C-alpha cells in the first residue's frame, strides 16, 4: 500500500481542521447554533478496509440518515455525512427555529430535502476548502440520500490503490445531535497528492 | 535576552506555520507544546512573553488551557490561533481572556504585527 509520511499526514489533518472550521462557521450561520468540533483524523486504508473503518461509526442498532456525494478533480472520491435518523429531526427543528415562522411543524417530505441541502453545504465547504489548499478544483455530482444501519451503502470498495479517509465528528452545542463527516479519496498513485502537500507546506518551510 | 514565544498546537505543521512567521530581526526563543496540558506546564516553567494557543487539541483543549493560563498570569498575552471561526467561539475565548484571535492558517503579516505590538512595547 502507498504510504505518506507523518508530516504529510499532519498537513492533511491540519487541512481538514481548517476546512471543517470554515464549514462549521457556514453551518452555524445557517442554523444559528454553535458547532463543537472534535479533532479530525486522517487514515490511509486499503479499499478493503474502508467499509470496516466506516462501520465503526454505526453505534447500537440505530438507523442512520446518510448523504453521499461524489467529487472529482485531482482529488476525487466520495464524501458522506452520517447522522442518526432521530437526530435528523432535531437538526431540522433547529433549522426551522432559526427562520421566520419559528415553531411551525416540519413536513416529513421536507426533512429529507433540508437534510440533503445541509449535507451539501457542509460537504461542499469542506471538500472545496481542502481542494483549494491543495491547489485543486473539484466538481460535484448531485448528493444522494440513503438510510440504513450499516455501511453497505458505501461505494469505492472496488477501487484499486489506496484510500485516504478524512474523518471528523461534530456536535451541536445544547442539542442532542452528533454528525460524522467522511471524505474518502481513492488514488492509484499518491504522486499528485504528495506534490500538492509539498506545495502547501513550502511557505512554511522556506527561509526568508 | 530573547523574548519567549510559546506555541501550543497538536499539529506539528501548524506549529511550524507560526514559527516560520517569526521575524529575523527579533531575538526570539520558541517553545513548543503538543496539547493544552503540555502547554500549561511550559507556560508555568518558561514564563513566555506571548503564547499562541490552538483550541481543538487532545488531552486538554485550548479553552481549558486558556482559562488556566489567565488564572495563573492574567496579564500574559495569549493569542488564540484556530480554525474554528464561529462567532460564538470567538466570544467564548474573549470571555476567557484571550487577547486576540487569529484564523488558521496564519498570515505572516498578522503574526509579525502581533509580535511587534506585544514584544516591543
CSV table of C-alpha atoms in Angstrom, one decimal:
chain,number,residue,atom,x,y,z
A,1,UNK,CA,0.0,0.0,0.0
A,2,UNK,CA,1.2,3.5,-0.7
A,3,UNK,CA,2.4,5.4,2.3
A,4,UNK,CA,2.5,9.0,3.3
A,5,UNK,CA,4.9,10.4,5.9
A,6,UNK,CA,3.9,11.7,9.3
A,7,UNK,CA,4.4,15.3,8.2
A,8,UNK,CA,2.2,14.7,5.2
A,9,UNK,CA,-0.5,13.1,7.4
A,10,UNK,CA,-0.2,16.0,9.8
A,11,UNK,CA,-0.6,18.5,7.0
A,12,UNK,CA,-3.7,16.7,5.7
A,13,UNK,CA,-5.1,16.7,9.2
A,14,UNK,CA,-4.5,20.4,9.6
A,15,UNK,CA,-6.2,21.0,6.2
A,16,UNK,CA,-9.2,19.0,7.4
A,17,UNK,CA,-9.2,21.1,10.6
A,18,UNK,CA,-9.1,24.4,8.7
A,19,UNK,CA,-11.7,23.2,6.1
A,20,UNK,CA,-14.1,21.9,8.7
A,21,UNK,CA,-13.7,25.0,10.7
A,22,UNK,CA,-14.9,27.0,7.7
A,23,UNK,CA,-17.7,24.6,7.0
A,24,UNK,CA,-18.8,24.7,10.7
A,25,UNK,CA,-18.9,28.5,10.5
A,26,UNK,CA,-21.1,28.4,7.4
A,27,UNK,CA,-23.4,25.9,9.1
A,28,UNK,CA,-23.6,27.8,12.4
A,29,UNK,CA,-24.7,30.8,10.3
A,30,UNK,CA,-27.5,28.8,8.7
A,31,UNK,CA,-28.6,27.1,11.9
A,32,UNK,CA,-27.8,29.8,14.4
A,33,UNK,CA,-26.2,27.2,16.6
A,34,UNK,CA,-22.7,26.6,17.8
A,35,UNK,CA,-20.9,23.6,16.2
A,36,UNK,CA,-18.4,21.8,18.5
A,37,UNK,CA,-15.6,20.3,16.5
A,38,UNK,CA,-13.7,17.2,17.5
A,39,UNK,CA,-10.1,16.6,16.4
A,40,UNK,CA,-10.2,15.3,12.8
A,41,UNK,CA,-8.3,12.2,11.8
A,42,UNK,CA,-6.7,11.1,8.6
A,43,UNK,CA,-6.1,7.4,7.8
A,44,UNK,CA,-4.6,5.6,4.8
A,45,UNK,CA,-6.5,2.5,4.1
A,46,UNK,CA,-6.7,-0.3,1.5
A,47,UNK,CA,-10.1,-0.3,-0.3
A,48,UNK,CA,-11.0,-3.5,1.5
A,49,UNK,CA,-10.6,-1.7,4.9
A,50,UNK,CA,-12.8,1.3,4.1
A,51,UNK,CA,-16.2,-0.2,4.9
A,52,UNK,CA,-15.0,-1.6,8.2
A,53,UNK,CA,-13.4,1.8,9.0
A,54,UNK,CA,-16.7,3.5,8.4
A,55,UNK,CA,-18.8,0.8,10.1
A,56,UNK,CA,-17.2,1.8,13.4
A,57,UNK,CA,-19.4,5.0,13.3
A,58,UNK,CA,-22.6,3.0,13.4
A,59,UNK,CA,-23.4,2.8,17.1
A,60,UNK,CA,-26.1,0.4,18.6
A,61,UNK,CA,-28.7,-0.6,16.1
A,62,UNK,CA,-29.8,2.9,15.2
A,63,UNK,CA,-30.9,3.8,11.7
A,64,UNK,CA,-28.7,6.5,10.2
A,65,UNK,CA,-29.5,9.1,7.6
A,66,UNK,CA,-26.7,9.5,5.2
A,67,UNK,CA,-25.9,12.0,2.5
A,68,UNK,CA,-23.3,10.7,-0.1
A,69,UNK,CA,-21.8,12.9,-2.7
A,70,UNK,CA,-19.1,12.1,-5.3
A,71,UNK,CA,-16.5,14.7,-6.1
A,72,UNK,CA,-13.8,14.7,-8.8
A,73,UNK,CA,-10.7,16.5,-9.7
A,74,UNK,CA,-7.1,15.5,-8.9
A,75,UNK,CA,-8.6,14.9,-5.5
A,76,UNK,CA,-11.5,12.6,-6.2
A,77,UNK,CA,-13.8,10.3,-4.2
A,78,UNK,CA,-16.9,10.3,-2.1
A,79,UNK,CA,-18.0,12.3,0.9
A,80,UNK,CA,-20.6,11.1,3.4
A,81,UNK,CA,-22.4,12.9,6.2
A,82,UNK,CA,-23.9,10.5,8.7
A,83,UNK,CA,-26.4,11.3,11.4
A,84,UNK,CA,-28.8,9.1,13.5
A,85,UNK,CA,-32.2,9.3,11.9
A,86,UNK,CA,-33.9,10.5,15.0
A,87,UNK,CA,-31.4,13.3,15.5
A,88,UNK,CA,-32.0,14.4,11.9
A,89,UNK,CA,-35.4,15.7,13.2
A,90,UNK,CA,-33.6,17.8,15.9
A,91,UNK,CA,-31.3,19.2,13.3
A,92,UNK,CA,-34.2,20.3,11.1
A,93,UNK,CA,-36.1,21.7,14.1
A,94,UNK,CA,-33.0,23.9,14.8
A,95,UNK,CA,-33.0,25.0,11.2
A,96,UNK,CA,-36.7,25.9,11.3
A,97,UNK,CA,-36.3,27.7,14.6
A,98,UNK,CA,-33.7,29.9,13.0
A,99,UNK,CA,-36.2,31.0,10.3
A,100,UNK,CA,-39.3,33.1,10.3
A,101,UNK,CA,-42.4,31.1,11.1
A,102,UNK,CA,-40.5,29.5,14.1
A,103,UNK,CA,-42.4,26.7,15.7
A,104,UNK,CA,-44.1,25.5,12.5
A,105,UNK,CA,-44.2,21.8,12.1
A,106,UNK,CA,-41.7,20.3,9.6
A,107,UNK,CA,-43.4,18.2,7.0
A,108,UNK,CA,-41.9,14.8,6.6
A,109,UNK,CA,-41.0,15.2,3.0
A,110,UNK,CA,-39.3,18.4,3.8
A,111,UNK,CA,-37.0,16.8,6.3
A,112,UNK,CA,-35.1,14.8,3.7
A,113,UNK,CA,-34.7,17.8,1.3
A,114,UNK,CA,-33.4,20.0,4.1
A,115,UNK,CA,-31.0,17.3,5.4
A,116,UNK,CA,-29.6,16.9,1.9
A,117,UNK,CA,-29.2,20.6,1.5
A,118,UNK,CA,-27.4,21.0,4.8
A,119,UNK,CA,-25.2,18.0,3.9
A,120,UNK,CA,-24.5,19.6,0.5
A,121,UNK,CA,-23.4,22.9,2.2
A,122,UNK,CA,-21.2,21.0,4.7
A,123,UNK,CA,-19.6,18.7,2.2
A,124,UNK,CA,-19.1,21.4,-0.4
A,125,UNK,CA,-17.4,23.8,2.0
A,126,UNK,CA,-15.2,21.1,3.4
A,127,UNK,CA,-14.2,19.4,0.2
A,128,UNK,CA,-13.8,22.8,-1.6
A,129,UNK,CA,-11.5,24.2,1.0
A,130,UNK,CA,-9.3,21.1,1.1
A,131,UNK,CA,-9.1,21.1,-2.7
A,132,UNK,CA,-8.2,24.8,-2.6
A,133,UNK,CA,-5.4,24.3,-0.1
A,134,UNK,CA,-4.1,21.5,-2.4
A,135,UNK,CA,-4.3,23.8,-5.4
A,136,UNK,CA,-7.0,21.7,-7.0
A,137,UNK,CA,-10.5,22.3,-8.2
A,138,UNK,CA,-13.3,19.7,-7.8
A,139,UNK,CA,-16.6,19.1,-9.5
A,140,UNK,CA,-19.5,17.6,-7.6
A,141,UNK,CA,-22.2,15.1,-8.5
A,142,UNK,CA,-25.6,15.6,-7.0
A,143,UNK,CA,-25.9,14.4,-3.5
A,144,UNK,CA,-27.8,11.1,-2.8
A,145,UNK,CA,-29.8,10.2,0.3
A,146,UNK,CA,-29.5,6.8,2.0
A,147,UNK,CA,-30.9,5.3,5.2
A,148,UNK,CA,-29.6,2.3,6.9
A,149,UNK,CA,-27.9,0.7,10.0
A,150,UNK,CA,-24.6,-0.3,8.4
A,151,UNK,CA,-22.1,0.9,5.8
A,152,UNK,CA,-23.5,-1.2,3.0
A,153,UNK,CA,-24.4,2.0,1.0
A,154,UNK,CA,-20.7,2.7,0.5
A,155,UNK,CA,-19.1,2.9,-2.8
A,156,UNK,CA,-15.3,2.9,-3.5
A,157,UNK,CA,-14.9,-0.7,-2.3
A,158,UNK,CA,-13.7,-1.7,-5.8
A,159,UNK,CA,-11.1,1.0,-6.0
A,160,UNK,CA,-7.5,0.0,-6.6
A,161,UNK,CA,-4.6,1.5,-4.8
A,162,UNK,CA,-5.2,3.4,-1.5
A,163,UNK,CA,-8.0,5.3,0.1
A,164,UNK,CA,-7.4,8.4,2.2
A,165,UNK,CA,-10.0,8.8,4.9
A,166,UNK,CA,-10.6,12.2,6.5
A,167,UNK,CA,-13.0,11.9,9.4
A,168,UNK,CA,-14.4,14.4,11.8
A,169,UNK,CA,-17.1,14.2,14.4
A,170,UNK,CA,-19.1,17.2,15.4
A,171,UNK,CA,-21.8,18.1,17.8
A,172,UNK,CA,-24.3,20.9,18.1
A,173,UNK,CA,-24.0,22.7,21.4
A,174,UNK,CA,-27.0,22.3,23.7
A,175,UNK,CA,-28.7,19.9,21.2
A,176,UNK,CA,-28.6,16.1,21.0
A,177,UNK,CA,-27.1,16.0,17.5
A,178,UNK,CA,-23.9,14.3,16.5
A,179,UNK,CA,-22.7,14.1,12.9
A,180,UNK,CA,-19.9,12.2,11.2
A,181,UNK,CA,-18.3,13.6,8.2
A,182,UNK,CA,-16.1,11.4,6.0
A,183,UNK,CA,-14.2,12.4,2.9
A,184,UNK,CA,-12.8,9.3,1.1
A,185,UNK,CA,-10.4,9.9,-1.7
A,186,UNK,CA,-9.2,7.0,-3.7
A,187,UNK,CA,-6.0,7.0,-5.7
A,188,UNK,CA,-3.8,4.6,-7.6
A,189,UNK,CA,-0.9,6.9,-7.2
A,190,UNK,CA,-0.1,9.2,-4.4
A,191,UNK,CA,2.3,11.2,-6.5
A,192,UNK,CA,0.0,14.2,-7.2
A,193,UNK,CA,-1.2,14.3,-3.6
A,194,UNK,CA,2.4,14.3,-2.2
A,195,UNK,CA,3.4,17.0,-4.6
A,196,UNK,CA,0.3,19.1,-3.6
A,197,UNK,CA,1.1,18.7,0.1
A,198,UNK,CA,4.7,19.8,-0.5
A,199,UNK,CA,3.4,22.9,-2.3
A,200,UNK,CA,1.1,23.6,0.6
A,201,UNK,CA,4.0,23.2,3.1
A,202,UNK,CA,6.5,25.2,1.0
A,203,UNK,CA,5.7,28.6,2.5
A,204,UNK,CA,6.2,27.2,6.0
A,205,UNK,CA,9.5,25.6,5.2
A,206,UNK,CA,11.1,28.3,3.1
A,207,UNK,CA,13.7,30.5,4.6
A,208,UNK,CA,13.2,34.3,4.1
B,1,UNK,CA,17.8,38.3,26.4
B,2,UNK,CA,15.5,36.6,23.8
B,3,UNK,CA,11.7,37.0,24.1
B,4,UNK,CA,10.0,33.7,24.7
B,5,UNK,CA,7.2,32.6,22.4
B,6,UNK,CA,5.1,29.6,23.4
B,7,UNK,CA,3.3,27.8,20.6
B,8,UNK,CA,0.6,25.2,21.7
B,9,UNK,CA,-0.8,23.1,19.0
B,10,UNK,CA,-1.2,19.3,18.4
B,11,UNK,CA,-0.2,19.7,14.8
B,12,UNK,CA,3.5,19.9,14.0
B,13,UNK,CA,2.6,21.6,10.7
B,14,UNK,CA,0.6,24.3,12.5
B,15,UNK,CA,3.4,24.9,14.9
B,16,UNK,CA,5.8,25.2,12.0
B,17,UNK,CA,3.5,27.7,10.3
B,18,UNK,CA,3.7,30.0,13.3
B,19,UNK,CA,7.4,29.5,13.8
B,20,UNK,CA,8.1,30.4,10.2
B,21,UNK,CA,6.4,33.8,10.8
B,22,UNK,CA,8.9,34.9,13.3
B,23,UNK,CA,10.8,38.0,12.1
B,24,UNK,CA,14.6,37.6,11.9
B,25,UNK,CA,15.2,41.0,13.4
B,26,UNK,CA,13.8,40.0,16.7
B,27,UNK,CA,15.6,37.9,19.2
B,28,UNK,CA,13.0,35.1,19.8
B,29,UNK,CA,13.2,31.7,21.6
B,30,UNK,CA,10.4,29.4,20.5
B,31,UNK,CA,9.0,26.9,22.9
B,32,UNK,CA,6.5,24.2,21.6
B,33,UNK,CA,3.8,22.2,23.3
B,34,UNK,CA,1.6,19.5,21.8
B,35,UNK,CA,-1.6,19.9,23.8
B,36,UNK,CA,-3.2,22.1,26.4
B,37,UNK,CA,-1.8,20.2,29.3
B,38,UNK,CA,1.7,20.3,27.9
B,39,UNK,CA,1.2,24.0,27.1
B,40,UNK,CA,0.2,24.8,30.6
B,41,UNK,CA,3.3,23.1,32.0
B,42,UNK,CA,5.5,25.0,29.7
B,43,UNK,CA,3.6,28.2,30.4
B,44,UNK,CA,4.5,27.8,34.1
B,45,UNK,CA,8.0,26.6,33.6
B,46,UNK,CA,9.2,29.0,30.9
B,47,UNK,CA,7.0,32.1,31.6
B,48,UNK,CA,6.6,33.1,27.9
B,49,UNK,CA,6.3,36.7,26.8
B,50,UNK,CA,3.5,35.6,24.5
B,51,UNK,CA,1.5,32.4,23.8
B,52,UNK,CA,-0.1,31.2,20.6
B,53,UNK,CA,-2.8,28.7,21.5
B,54,UNK,CA,-4.9,26.3,19.4
B,55,UNK,CA,-8.3,25.3,20.6
B,56,UNK,CA,-9.0,21.8,19.3
B,57,UNK,CA,-6.4,19.6,20.9
B,58,UNK,CA,-6.3,16.2,22.7
B,59,UNK,CA,-5.7,15.7,26.5
B,60,UNK,CA,-6.6,19.3,27.3
B,61,UNK,CA,-8.3,21.6,24.8
B,62,UNK,CA,-7.4,25.2,24.3
B,63,UNK,CA,-10.5,26.6,26.2
B,64,UNK,CA,-9.4,25.0,29.4
B,65,UNK,CA,-5.7,25.8,28.9
B,66,UNK,CA,-6.6,29.5,28.2
B,67,UNK,CA,-8.7,29.7,31.3
B,68,UNK,CA,-5.9,28.3,33.5
B,69,UNK,CA,-3.2,30.4,31.9
B,70,UNK,CA,-5.2,33.5,32.6
B,71,UNK,CA,-5.8,32.4,36.2
B,72,UNK,CA,-2.0,32.0,36.6
B,73,UNK,CA,-0.9,35.2,34.8
B,74,UNK,CA,-3.8,37.4,33.8
B,75,UNK,CA,-1.6,39.9,32.1
B,76,UNK,CA,0.3,37.3,29.9
B,77,UNK,CA,-0.7,37.8,26.3
B,78,UNK,CA,-2.5,34.8,24.8
B,79,UNK,CA,-3.3,34.7,21.2
B,80,UNK,CA,-5.9,32.1,20.1
B,81,UNK,CA,-5.0,30.6,16.8
B,82,UNK,CA,-7.8,28.5,15.5
B,83,UNK,CA,-9.6,27.0,12.5
B,84,UNK,CA,-12.9,27.4,14.4
B,85,UNK,CA,-14.0,30.8,13.2
B,86,UNK,CA,-17.6,30.7,14.5
B,87,UNK,CA,-18.8,33.9,16.2
B,88,UNK,CA,-19.7,32.1,19.4
B,89,UNK,CA,-16.2,30.6,19.6
B,90,UNK,CA,-14.6,34.0,19.4
B,91,UNK,CA,-17.0,35.4,22.0
B,92,UNK,CA,-16.2,32.5,24.3
B,93,UNK,CA,-12.4,32.8,24.1
B,94,UNK,CA,-12.6,36.6,24.5
B,95,UNK,CA,-14.7,36.0,27.7
B,96,UNK,CA,-12.0,33.6,28.9
B,97,UNK,CA,-9.4,36.3,28.5
B,98,UNK,CA,-7.9,35.8,25.0
B,99,UNK,CA,-6.0,38.9,23.9
B,100,UNK,CA,-6.6,38.3,20.2
B,101,UNK,CA,-7.8,35.6,17.9
B,102,UNK,CA,-6.2,34.6,14.6
B,103,UNK,CA,-7.7,32.4,11.9
B,104,UNK,CA,-5.7,29.4,10.6
B,105,UNK,CA,-3.6,29.3,8.6
B,106,UNK,CA,-1.9,32.4,10.0
B,107,UNK,CA,-0.8,35.2,7.8
B,108,UNK,CA,2.8,36.2,8.4
B,109,UNK,CA,2.0,39.9,8.5
B,110,UNK,CA,-0.6,39.4,11.2
B,111,UNK,CA,1.8,37.3,13.3
B,112,UNK,CA,4.6,39.8,12.9
B,113,UNK,CA,2.3,42.7,13.8
B,114,UNK,CA,1.2,41.0,17.0
B,115,UNK,CA,4.7,40.1,18.0
B,116,UNK,CA,5.9,43.7,17.5
B,117,UNK,CA,2.9,45.0,19.4
B,118,UNK,CA,3.3,42.7,22.4
B,119,UNK,CA,7.1,42.2,22.5
B,120,UNK,CA,8.4,45.6,21.6
B,121,UNK,CA,6.2,47.8,23.6
